[in-house]
Short mmCIF file of C-alpha atoms in Angstrom, two decimals:
data_model
loop_
_atom_site.label_atom_id
_atom_site.label_comp_id
_atom_site.label_asym_id
_atom_site.label_seq_id
_atom_site.Cartn_x
_atom_site.Cartn_y
_atom_site.Cartn_z
CA MET A 1005 -36.90 -77.29 32.06
CA THR A 1006 -33.14 -76.89 31.79
CA ALA A 1007 -31.19 -73.77 30.86
CA ALA A 1008 -30.28 -75.31 27.56
CA SER A 1009 -33.89 -75.80 26.70
CA LEU A 1010 -34.81 -72.12 27.32
CA PRO A 1011 -35.20 -69.91 24.27
CA GLN A 1012 -32.00 -68.06 23.49
CA ARG A 1013 -32.17 -64.24 22.90
CA GLU A 1014 -30.43 -63.11 19.77
CA PRO A 1015 -27.45 -60.81 20.48
CA THR A 1016 -28.16 -57.21 19.49
CA GLU A 1017 -25.99 -54.26 18.57
CA ALA A 1018 -26.42 -52.89 22.12
CA ASP A 1019 -25.08 -56.17 23.55
CA SER A 1020 -22.09 -55.93 21.25
CA LEU A 1021 -21.39 -52.33 22.41
CA ALA A 1022 -21.58 -53.37 26.05
CA GLU A 1023 -19.29 -56.35 25.46
CA HIS A 1024 -16.78 -54.15 23.59
CA ARG A 1025 -16.83 -51.55 26.40
CA ARG A 1026 -16.26 -54.26 29.04
CA ARG A 1027 -13.26 -55.48 27.10
CA GLU A 1028 -11.87 -51.92 26.89
CA THR A 1029 -12.26 -51.31 30.64
CA GLY A 1030 -10.79 -54.71 31.56
CA GLY A 1031 -14.03 -56.03 32.93
CA GLU A 1032 -14.26 -53.33 35.62
CA ASP A 1033 -17.37 -51.45 36.53
CA ALA A 1034 -18.21 -49.03 33.75
CA SER A 1035 -19.61 -46.37 36.02
CA VAL A 1036 -17.47 -43.27 36.42
CA ASP A 1037 -17.96 -40.21 38.53
CA SER A 1038 -18.73 -36.77 37.09
CA ALA A 1039 -15.16 -35.47 37.63
CA ALA A 1040 -13.65 -38.32 35.61
CA PHE A 1041 -16.29 -37.87 32.92
CA ALA A 1042 -15.45 -34.10 32.75
CA GLN A 1043 -11.78 -34.95 32.11
CA MET A 1044 -12.54 -37.25 29.15
CA ASP A 1045 -12.17 -36.05 25.61
CA ALA A 1046 -15.18 -36.03 23.30
CA GLY A 1047 -14.50 -39.50 21.83
CA ARG A 1048 -14.23 -41.22 25.21
CA ARG A 1049 -17.36 -39.43 26.44
CA LEU A 1050 -19.29 -40.68 23.42
CA ALA A 1051 -18.06 -44.24 23.93
CA HIS A 1052 -18.99 -44.08 27.61
CA LEU A 1053 -22.48 -42.77 26.90
CA ARG A 1054 -23.09 -45.32 24.21
CA GLY A 1055 -22.00 -48.00 26.65
CA LEU A 1056 -24.53 -46.73 29.16
CA LEU A 1057 -27.20 -46.81 26.49
CA ALA A 1058 -26.21 -50.31 25.55
CA GLU A 1059 -26.43 -51.47 29.16
CA ALA A 1060 -29.84 -49.84 29.42
CA GLY A 1061 -30.98 -51.69 26.32
CA VAL A 1062 -31.47 -48.55 24.28
CA ALA A 1063 -30.23 -48.52 20.73
CA SER A 1064 -28.03 -45.74 19.46
CA SER A 1065 -30.06 -42.91 17.97
CA PRO A 1066 -29.32 -40.77 14.91
CA ALA A 1067 -29.43 -37.70 17.18
CA ALA A 1068 -26.49 -39.02 19.25
CA ASP A 1069 -24.54 -39.71 16.07
CA ASP A 1070 -25.31 -36.20 14.91
CA TRP A 1071 -23.96 -34.84 18.23
CA ARG A 1072 -20.77 -36.86 17.74
CA ARG A 1073 -20.28 -35.49 14.22
CA ARG A 1074 -20.71 -31.89 15.42
CA ASN A 1075 -18.69 -32.04 18.67
CA ALA A 1076 -16.14 -34.81 18.13
CA PRO A 1077 -15.61 -35.14 14.37
CA ASP A 1078 -12.14 -36.61 14.91
CA ALA A 1079 -13.24 -39.18 17.47
CA GLU A 1080 -13.47 -42.71 16.14
CA PRO A 1081 -16.78 -44.37 16.86
CA SER A 1082 -16.64 -47.42 19.04
CA PRO A 1083 -16.43 -50.63 17.01
CA ILE A 1084 -19.61 -52.62 16.81
CA LEU A 1085 -19.17 -56.33 17.05
CA LYS A 1086 -21.01 -58.34 14.51
CA SER A 1087 -23.66 -60.50 16.02
CA PRO A 1088 -23.36 -64.23 15.31
CA ALA A 1089 -25.78 -65.92 13.05
CA PRO A 1090 -29.03 -66.69 14.80
CA ALA A 1091 -29.26 -70.19 16.04
CA ALA A 1092 -32.02 -72.42 14.90
CA PRO A 1093 -35.01 -71.97 17.12
CA VAL A 1094 -35.63 -74.73 19.52
CA LYS A 1095 -39.19 -75.68 19.94
CA THR A 1096 -40.15 -75.63 23.56
CA LYS A 1097 -43.26 -75.60 25.45
CA PRO A 1098 -44.70 -72.16 26.21
CA ASN A 1099 -43.77 -70.81 29.60
CA SER A 1100 -46.45 -68.98 31.45
CA SER A 1101 -43.95 -66.86 33.46
CA THR A 1102 -42.53 -65.07 30.39
CA PRO A 1103 -45.01 -62.12 30.35
CA ARG A 1104 -44.42 -61.51 34.01
CA ARG A 1105 -40.67 -61.38 33.51
CA VAL A 1106 -41.10 -59.01 30.60
CA VAL A 1107 -43.18 -56.68 32.76
CA LYS A 1108 -40.59 -56.82 35.54
CA THR A 1109 -37.84 -56.11 33.02
CA LEU A 1110 -39.69 -53.11 31.62
CA LEU A 1111 -40.37 -51.77 35.10
CA GLY A 1112 -36.72 -52.18 36.02
CA LEU A 1113 -35.61 -50.40 32.87
CA ALA A 1114 -38.00 -47.53 33.58
CA LEU A 1115 -36.71 -47.24 37.15
CA VAL A 1116 -33.11 -47.25 35.95
CA ALA A 1117 -33.92 -44.59 33.37
CA ALA A 1118 -35.71 -42.41 35.91
CA VAL A 1119 -33.04 -42.72 38.58
CA GLY A 1120 -30.04 -42.58 36.25
CA TYR A 1121 -31.12 -39.53 34.22
CA GLU A 1122 -29.89 -37.05 36.79
CA PRO A 1123 -26.38 -38.60 37.14
CA LEU A 1124 -26.24 -38.89 33.39
CA GLN A 1125 -27.14 -35.23 33.09
CA ARG A 1126 -24.38 -34.31 35.57
CA MET A 1127 -21.88 -36.35 33.61
CA ALA A 1128 -23.01 -34.69 30.42
CA GLN A 1129 -22.43 -31.21 31.85
CA THR A 1130 -19.80 -29.15 30.07
CA SER A 1131 -17.35 -27.90 32.68
CA SER A 1132 -13.83 -26.57 33.01
CA VAL A 1133 -10.81 -28.80 33.34
CA GLU A 1134 -9.46 -26.71 36.20
CA ALA A 1135 -10.63 -23.51 37.92
CA ILE A 1136 -9.31 -21.31 40.70
CA VAL A 1137 -10.54 -18.19 42.48
CA ASN A 1138 -8.42 -15.27 41.37
CA ALA A 1139 -8.19 -11.50 41.84
CA ARG A 1140 -6.36 -8.59 40.36
CA VAL A 1141 -3.26 -7.30 42.12
CA ILE A 1142 -2.91 -3.57 42.84
CA THR A 1143 0.65 -2.32 43.15
CA LEU A 1144 1.12 0.51 45.65
CA ARG A 1145 3.99 2.88 44.84
CA ALA A 1146 5.67 5.64 46.84
CA PRO A 1147 4.27 9.08 45.89
CA ILE A 1148 7.34 10.86 47.32
CA GLU A 1149 10.81 9.96 48.47
CA GLY A 1150 11.70 9.72 52.13
CA GLU A 1151 11.71 7.40 55.10
CA LEU A 1152 9.07 4.68 55.30
CA GLN A 1153 7.09 4.45 58.53
CA ALA A 1154 4.59 1.78 59.51
CA GLY A 1155 0.91 2.59 59.88
CA PRO A 1156 -0.98 2.64 63.21
CA ALA A 1157 -1.43 -1.14 63.02
CA GLY A 1158 1.16 -3.61 61.75
CA ARG A 1159 0.32 -5.07 58.35
CA GLU A 1160 1.52 -8.53 57.38
CA ALA A 1161 1.00 -10.58 54.25
CA GLY A 1162 -2.56 -11.90 54.17
CA ALA A 1163 -3.98 -9.24 56.47
CA ALA A 1164 -7.49 -8.12 55.55
CA LEU A 1165 -7.88 -4.54 54.39
CA ALA A 1166 -10.78 -2.13 54.13
CA PRO A 1167 -10.81 0.84 51.75
CA GLY A 1168 -8.81 3.70 53.29
CA ASP A 1169 -6.80 1.63 55.79
CA LEU A 1170 -3.38 3.23 56.41
CA LEU A 1171 -0.55 0.90 55.39
CA PHE A 1172 2.50 3.18 55.41
CA ARG A 1173 3.48 6.80 55.91
CA ILE A 1174 6.45 8.35 54.11
CA VAL A 1175 8.22 11.31 55.76
CA ASP A 1176 10.80 13.48 53.97
CA PRO A 1177 12.48 15.88 56.46
CA ARG A 1178 14.58 17.40 53.66
CA ALA A 1179 11.64 18.67 51.62
CA ASP A 1180 12.18 22.22 50.29
CA ARG A 1181 10.07 24.85 52.05
CA GLY A 1182 11.90 27.94 50.73
CA ARG A 1183 8.89 29.05 48.71
CA VAL A 1184 6.65 28.82 51.79
CA ASP A 1185 9.04 30.98 53.84
CA ASP A 1186 9.39 33.59 51.07
CA LEU A 1187 5.64 33.96 50.67
CA SER A 1188 5.20 34.09 54.44
CA ARG A 1189 7.63 37.02 54.64
CA GLN A 1190 5.82 38.89 51.88
CA LEU A 1191 2.52 38.29 53.63
CA ALA A 1192 3.89 39.59 56.93
CA GLN A 1193 5.26 42.71 55.20
CA ALA A 1194 1.91 43.41 53.54
CA ARG A 1195 0.11 42.99 56.83
CA ASP A 1196 2.55 45.35 58.57
CA GLU A 1197 2.13 48.01 55.87
CA ARG A 1198 -1.64 48.03 56.04
CA PRO A 1199 -1.94 49.78 59.47
CA ARG A 1200 0.36 52.58 58.27
CA LEU A 1201 -1.80 53.17 55.19
CA ALA A 1202 -4.95 53.03 57.30
CA ALA A 1203 -3.52 55.62 59.74
CA ARG A 1204 -2.55 58.01 56.93
CA LEU A 1205 -6.00 57.63 55.42
CA GLU A 1206 -7.66 58.38 58.74
CA SER A 1207 -5.45 61.46 59.26
CA ALA A 1208 -6.21 62.77 55.79
CA ARG A 1209 -9.92 62.35 56.38
CA ALA A 1210 -9.73 64.26 59.67
CA LEU A 1211 -7.75 67.11 58.08
CA LEU A 1212 -10.22 67.24 55.22
CA ALA A 1213 -13.05 67.61 57.68
CA ASP A 1214 -11.24 70.53 59.34
CA LEU A 1215 -10.51 72.25 56.06
CA THR A 1216 -14.06 71.73 54.89
CA GLU A 1217 -15.37 73.37 58.04
CA GLN A 1218 -12.85 76.19 57.67
CA THR A 1219 -13.88 76.77 54.06
CA ARG A 1220 -17.54 76.76 55.03
CA ALA A 1221 -16.92 79.31 57.79
CA PHE A 1222 -14.90 81.50 55.42
CA GLY A 1223 -17.65 81.43 52.85
CA ALA A 1224 -20.33 82.31 55.38
CA ALA A 1225 -18.24 85.21 56.74
CA ARG A 1226 -17.48 86.47 53.25
CA ILE A 1227 -21.17 86.48 52.36
CA ARG A 1228 -22.04 88.43 55.53
CA GLN A 1229 -19.22 90.88 54.76
CA LEU A 1230 -20.48 91.49 51.22
CA GLU A 1231 -24.02 91.92 52.46
CA ALA A 1232 -22.85 94.57 54.95
CA ARG A 1233 -20.83 96.30 52.27
CA HIS A 1234 -23.89 96.29 50.05
CA ASP A 1235 -25.79 98.18 52.76
CA ALA A 1236 -22.94 100.70 53.18
CA LEU A 1237 -22.62 101.28 49.44
CA THR A 1238 -26.33 101.75 49.20
CA ALA A 1239 -26.13 104.46 51.88
CA ASP A 1240 -23.17 106.10 50.07
CA ALA A 1241 -25.15 106.08 46.84
CA ALA A 1242 -28.09 107.74 48.64
CA ALA A 1243 -25.75 110.46 50.02
CA ALA A 1244 -24.24 111.02 46.58
CA HIS A 1245 -27.72 111.35 45.15
CA ALA A 1246 -28.56 114.02 47.79
CA ARG A 1247 -25.36 115.93 47.00
CA THR A 1248 -26.24 115.75 43.32
CA LEU A 1249 -29.64 117.26 44.02
CA ASP A 1250 -28.08 120.01 46.17
CA ALA A 1251 -25.49 120.83 43.47
CA LYS A 1252 -28.21 121.07 40.83
CA ALA A 1253 -30.21 123.46 43.03
CA THR A 1254 -27.12 125.62 43.64
CA LEU A 1255 -26.46 125.73 39.90
CA GLU A 1256 -30.02 126.84 39.17
CA ARG A 1257 -29.76 129.59 41.80
CA ALA A 1258 -26.43 130.82 40.41
CA ASN A 1259 -27.90 130.93 36.92
CA ARG A 1260 -30.84 133.03 38.16
CA LEU A 1261 -28.59 135.43 39.99
CA ALA A 1262 -26.36 135.81 36.97
CA ALA A 1263 -29.38 136.52 34.79
CA ASP A 1264 -30.54 139.20 37.26
CA GLY A 1265 -27.04 140.66 37.34
CA ALA A 1266 -26.65 139.81 40.97
CA GLY A 1267 -24.22 137.01 40.36
CA THR A 1268 -21.03 136.53 38.55
CA THR A 1269 -19.98 134.07 35.88
CA VAL A 1270 -17.41 132.60 38.24
CA GLN A 1271 -20.10 131.60 40.68
CA VAL A 1272 -22.08 129.96 37.87
CA ASN A 1273 -19.07 127.94 36.75
CA LEU A 1274 -18.30 126.81 40.28
CA ALA A 1275 -21.90 125.74 40.80
CA LYS A 1276 -21.87 123.84 37.51
CA ARG A 1277 -18.63 122.06 38.52
CA ASP A 1278 -20.06 120.99 41.84
CA ALA A 1279 -23.19 119.67 40.16
CA ASP A 1280 -21.16 117.59 37.68
CA VAL A 1281 -18.95 116.19 40.45
CA ALA A 1282 -21.96 115.26 42.53
CA ALA A 1283 -23.57 113.50 39.58
CA GLN A 1284 -20.40 111.48 38.90
CA ASN A 1285 -20.04 110.56 42.55
CA GLU A 1286 -23.57 109.20 42.51
CA ILE A 1287 -22.75 107.13 39.41
CA ALA A 1288 -19.60 105.79 41.15
CA ALA A 1289 -21.61 104.88 44.23
CA GLN A 1290 -24.12 102.92 42.12
CA GLY A 1291 -21.23 101.14 40.37
CA LEU A 1292 -19.73 100.05 43.69
CA ILE A 1293 -23.08 98.56 44.64
CA VAL A 1294 -23.13 96.54 41.40
CA VAL A 1295 -19.57 95.28 42.02
CA ASN A 1296 -20.48 94.28 45.55
CA ASP A 1297 -23.58 92.45 44.34
CA VAL A 1298 -21.49 90.49 41.84
CA GLU A 1299 -19.10 89.34 44.62
CA LEU A 1300 -22.05 88.54 46.88
CA ASP A 1301 -23.75 86.37 44.28
CA ALA A 1302 -20.47 84.53 43.58
CA ALA A 1303 -19.84 83.98 47.30
CA ARG A 1304 -23.26 82.49 47.71
CA ARG A 1305 -22.23 79.95 45.00
CA SER A 1306 -18.94 79.28 46.87
CA VAL A 1307 -16.99 81.20 44.25
CA PHE A 1308 -15.02 84.00 45.76
CA VAL A 1309 -14.11 86.95 43.49
CA GLY A 1310 -11.49 89.43 44.64
CA ASP A 1311 -8.21 91.06 43.73
CA SER A 1312 -6.13 89.47 46.49
CA TYR A 1313 -7.12 85.81 46.07
CA ASN A 1314 -8.28 83.25 43.50
CA ASP A 1315 -11.80 82.00 43.02
CA ARG A 1316 -11.26 79.54 45.96
CA PRO A 1317 -9.58 80.19 49.27
CA THR A 1318 -6.44 78.38 50.37
CA SER A 1319 -8.37 76.08 52.73
CA ALA A 1320 -10.60 74.95 49.87
CA GLN A 1321 -7.59 74.30 47.68
CA ARG A 1322 -5.91 72.21 50.38
CA ALA A 1323 -9.17 70.33 50.87
CA ASP A 1324 -9.13 69.45 47.17
CA ASP A 1325 -5.57 68.12 47.53
CA LEU A 1326 -6.54 66.09 50.56
CA ARG A 1327 -9.46 64.56 48.74
CA GLN A 1328 -7.10 63.32 46.03
CA GLN A 1329 -4.72 61.96 48.65
CA ILE A 1330 -7.59 60.19 50.38
CA VAL A 1331 -8.57 58.51 47.09
CA ASP A 1332 -4.95 57.40 46.63
CA PHE A 1333 -4.80 56.06 50.18
CA GLU A 1334 -8.06 54.16 49.74
CA GLN A 1335 -6.83 52.58 46.51
CA ALA A 1336 -3.53 51.64 48.14
CA LEU A 1337 -5.39 50.14 51.10
CA ASP A 1338 -7.67 48.11 48.82
CA GLU A 1339 -4.67 46.92 46.83
CA GLY A 1340 -2.97 45.96 50.08
CA ASP A 1341 -6.01 43.98 51.17
CA ARG A 1342 -6.14 42.17 47.83
CA ARG A 1343 -2.40 41.47 48.04
CA ILE A 1344 -2.82 40.12 51.56
CA ALA A 1345 -5.64 37.84 50.41
CA ARG A 1346 -3.63 36.66 47.41
CA LEU A 1347 -0.52 36.02 49.48
CA SER A 1348 -2.59 34.18 52.09
CA GLN A 1349 -3.95 31.86 49.39
CA ASP A 1350 -0.46 31.36 47.95
CA VAL A 1351 0.91 30.54 51.38
CA ALA A 1352 -1.90 28.03 51.96
CA ASP A 1353 -1.28 26.40 48.57
CA GLU A 1354 2.46 26.20 49.16
CA GLN A 1355 1.93 24.82 52.63
CA ALA A 1356 -0.35 22.13 51.20
CA ARG A 1357 2.23 21.39 48.53
CA TYR A 1358 4.97 21.22 51.14
CA ALA A 1359 2.80 18.90 53.23
CA GLN A 1360 2.40 16.61 50.21
CA LEU A 1361 6.15 16.65 49.56
CA SER A 1362 7.18 16.21 53.18
CA SER A 1363 4.67 13.54 54.22
CA ALA A 1364 2.42 11.13 52.34
CA ALA A 1365 0.05 8.36 53.43
CA VAL A 1366 -0.21 5.07 51.54
CA VAL A 1367 -3.72 3.64 52.03
CA ALA A 1368 -5.59 0.62 50.77
CA PRO A 1369 -7.46 1.55 47.57
CA ALA A 1370 -10.13 -1.14 47.85
CA LYS A 1371 -11.39 -4.05 49.91
CA GLY A 1372 -8.84 -6.83 49.85
CA SER A 1373 -5.80 -8.24 51.60
CA VAL A 1374 -2.05 -7.78 51.63
CA TRP A 1375 -0.56 -9.98 48.92
CA GLU A 1376 3.12 -9.05 49.13
CA LEU A 1377 5.24 -6.57 51.11
CA LEU A 1378 8.23 -5.20 49.21
CA THR A 1379 9.67 -2.80 51.82
CA ALA A 1380 10.14 -2.49 55.58
CA PRO A 1381 9.70 0.43 58.02
CA GLY A 1382 12.77 2.63 58.31
CA GLU A 1383 13.81 2.08 54.70
CA GLN A 1384 14.59 5.05 52.47
CA VAL A 1385 12.37 4.84 49.39
CA ARG A 1386 12.38 6.84 46.21
CA ARG A 1387 9.43 8.25 44.34
CA GLY A 1388 7.64 5.61 42.28
CA GLN A 1389 9.21 2.66 44.13
CA GLU A 1390 6.94 -0.35 44.66
CA LEU A 1391 5.96 -0.70 48.33
CA ALA A 1392 3.39 -3.48 48.45
CA ARG A 1393 0.90 -5.44 46.38
CA VAL A 1394 -2.72 -5.70 47.47
CA LEU A 1395 -5.44 -8.05 46.27
CA ASP A 1396 -8.63 -6.40 44.99
CA CYS A 1397 -11.06 -8.83 46.60
CA GLY A 1398 -13.99 -6.60 45.74
CA GLY A 1399 -13.46 -7.66 42.11
CA ALA A 1400 -12.80 -11.37 42.73
CA LEU A 1401 -13.26 -13.63 39.73
CA VAL A 1402 -12.44 -17.16 38.57
CA THR A 1403 -9.90 -18.19 35.95
CA ALA A 1404 -10.40 -21.60 34.36
CA THR A 1405 -8.93 -23.79 31.64
CA VAL A 1406 -11.12 -25.73 29.22
CA GLY A 1407 -10.70 -28.02 26.27
CA GLU A 1408 -10.84 -26.83 22.71
CA SER A 1409 -14.30 -28.26 22.03
CA VAL A 1410 -15.74 -26.48 25.07
CA TYR A 1411 -13.88 -23.24 24.31
CA ASP A 1412 -15.34 -23.12 20.78
CA ARG A 1413 -18.89 -23.15 22.17
CA LEU A 1414 -18.36 -20.36 24.73
CA ARG A 1415 -19.17 -16.68 24.20
CA VAL A 1416 -18.59 -13.58 26.30
CA GLY A 1417 -21.70 -13.18 28.44
CA SER A 1418 -22.49 -16.92 28.52
CA PRO A 1419 -24.06 -18.03 31.84
CA ALA A 1420 -22.08 -20.34 34.08
CA ARG A 1421 -21.84 -21.64 37.64
CA PHE A 1422 -18.81 -21.94 39.91
CA GLN A 1423 -18.81 -25.09 42.02
CA PRO A 1424 -16.27 -24.93 44.88
CA ARG A 1425 -14.18 -28.06 45.32
CA ASP A 1426 -14.63 -28.09 49.10
CA GLY A 1427 -18.41 -27.97 48.94
CA GLY A 1428 -20.92 -25.21 49.28
CA ASP A 1429 -23.63 -23.87 47.03
CA ASP A 1430 -23.00 -23.18 43.38
CA LEU A 1431 -22.38 -19.50 42.63
CA ALA A 1432 -23.87 -17.80 39.58
CA ALA A 1433 -21.25 -16.57 37.14
CA THR A 1434 -20.82 -14.98 33.71
CA VAL A 1435 -18.08 -15.42 31.14
CA ILE A 1436 -16.28 -12.06 30.79
CA SER A 1437 -13.10 -12.95 28.90
CA LEU A 1438 -11.95 -15.61 26.45
CA THR A 1439 -8.19 -15.35 26.08
CA GLY A 1440 -7.69 -18.78 24.53
CA SER A 1441 -4.08 -19.85 24.42
CA SER A 1442 -2.78 -16.24 24.52
CA THR A 1443 -1.23 -14.68 27.60
CA ALA A 1444 -3.76 -13.53 30.21
CA PRO A 1445 -3.48 -10.11 31.91
CA ALA A 1446 -0.33 -9.88 34.02
CA ASN A 1447 -2.02 -8.28 37.04
CA PHE A 1448 -3.73 -11.49 38.20
CA ALA A 1449 -2.62 -12.86 41.55
CA ILE A 1450 -2.47 -16.39 40.08
CA GLN A 1451 -1.50 -16.53 36.43
CA PRO A 1452 -3.67 -18.87 34.34
CA ALA A 1453 -0.46 -20.33 32.93
CA ALA A 1454 0.10 -21.93 36.35
CA LEU A 1455 -2.93 -24.19 35.84
CA ALA A 1456 -1.55 -27.56 34.85
CA ARG A 1457 -4.22 -28.86 32.51
CA GLY A 1458 -5.98 -27.28 29.59
CA ALA A 1459 -4.60 -24.90 27.05
CA TYR A 1460 -7.55 -22.51 26.67
CA HIS A 1461 -8.13 -19.85 29.32
CA VAL A 1462 -11.51 -18.46 30.36
CA THR A 1463 -12.21 -15.69 32.89
CA VAL A 1464 -15.54 -15.79 34.75
CA SER A 1465 -17.10 -13.08 36.90
CA VAL A 1466 -18.65 -14.41 40.14
CA PRO A 1467 -20.52 -11.67 42.07
CA GLY A 1468 -20.97 -14.00 45.03
CA LEU A 1469 -17.22 -14.08 45.61
CA ALA A 1470 -16.89 -10.28 45.43
CA SER A 1471 -19.53 -9.80 48.14
CA ALA A 1472 -18.04 -12.41 50.48
CA GLN A 1473 -16.54 -11.33 53.78
CA THR A 1474 -13.27 -13.20 53.19
CA CYS A 1475 -10.88 -13.17 50.27
CA ASP A 1476 -10.85 -16.75 48.88
CA VAL A 1477 -8.09 -16.33 46.31
CA GLY A 1478 -6.59 -19.75 45.57
CA ARG A 1479 -9.78 -21.70 46.31
CA THR A 1480 -10.25 -24.38 43.66
CA GLY A 1481 -13.33 -25.77 42.01
CA ARG A 1482 -14.82 -26.11 38.59
CA VAL A 1483 -16.91 -23.92 36.33
CA ILE A 1484 -20.03 -25.43 34.78
CA PHE A 1485 -21.18 -23.78 31.58
CA ASP A 1486 -24.96 -24.08 31.60
CA GLY A 1487 -25.56 -23.44 27.92
CA ALA A 1488 -22.71 -25.46 26.42
CA HIS A 1489 -24.13 -28.98 27.05
CA ALA A 1490 -27.71 -28.29 26.03
CA ASP A 1491 -27.13 -29.62 22.53
CA LEU A 1492 -25.76 -32.91 23.92
CA LEU A 1493 -28.78 -33.47 26.15
CA ASP A 1494 -31.10 -32.56 23.31
CA ALA A 1495 -29.38 -35.20 21.19
CA LEU A 1496 -29.63 -37.90 23.87
CA ARG A 1497 -33.16 -37.19 25.09
CA PRO A 1498 -35.00 -39.08 22.27
CA SER A 1499 -32.90 -42.19 22.92
CA LEU A 1500 -33.35 -42.03 26.69
CA TRP A 1501 -37.12 -41.97 26.43
#
């Protein structure tokens, strides 16, 4: 049986698509790698996928057309060649090998579908046009003006940094310390004055103790004196009472003699006078006892009553004055102590302030590396002058550019994966910023505008880069957006199976 006598298969729409795709590619192999597929626009991707379906013998499905209308409405569908009119069937003898060839064909198609699904899925992934590892730049400025000195270890561009590493030290020998010196003099004066106040206070306390003892001794002696006087006055009163009794007896005798005619009137009058005088003397003696008792009772209460002195002796009055002076000295001493404490705190604060103005350390604020040095040791810098720029590698992220169709399907928080260009495992990522065609933040080490392709900018957080030991800023790769191509695969899955 010749080839001309074999039954001819009628050309289908899939054959026409494959023939049209071969003409467009110049007869070359239609297979493309995933990177080239990622750089195609939506229309070329659709044409490529439909060509693959045509080669696999699978007709275009309505789901794929629906995907094209939603994701590439402006893309022109690939032209479908009209199939020629079917030729008249040629009657041949049945061939017994036809079922076996059909089975082999079906098995081959199934194998191709099973093996080619994974590459097809990779080509259908929605990824960035270009991506690069980036980091924010921290600008270190001079906190004071002065001379710049290098840290303990030389720092060059690209050197790794840990938080707190000393980069520079700025020294200002002309810093003003007049306030520190003034407060130090006041503090020294207050400290010198305190011993003098303490000595005067101690002397006043000693003198007060002496005067107190002197007053106590005077009071005790005065009480004993008044008690002795009380005894003497009591004896005088007893003698006056005896004289009064004797005068009364003499008067009675003179009256009897005068009545008997033995006495004269003169004798009676003299006896009466003596009796009256004796009675008055007794009354005076009793009055002196009362006066003495009043003084004695007052002395026992430390109140001294007399004609030649006040209610308190001179020693007691001086003791009162000393007590007031002691209170004044104690208050002055306490005020001096508080002033010393206050001046000490002021001196410490001013010394700390002077230390900040005369010397300042410039340290690394975070884990990273030196990005750019703007000064050199020995240079005079002013306050606020930029000294160096440091990469914040602890917050490393990825900036990428994507096409418009991909950008429209992304959302902040969308999951993604960063695939390094030089190999390695994919790193989990999350979309954190969609700046589109607007200007990205200016504190990035590599500006997204430097990426050559793609007009829409996306920033992706990659925790795996932040925890790495090295700072991989500038490392290239691509970002795969896991959720953005799910609708395409869902549209192609019914046709693939």
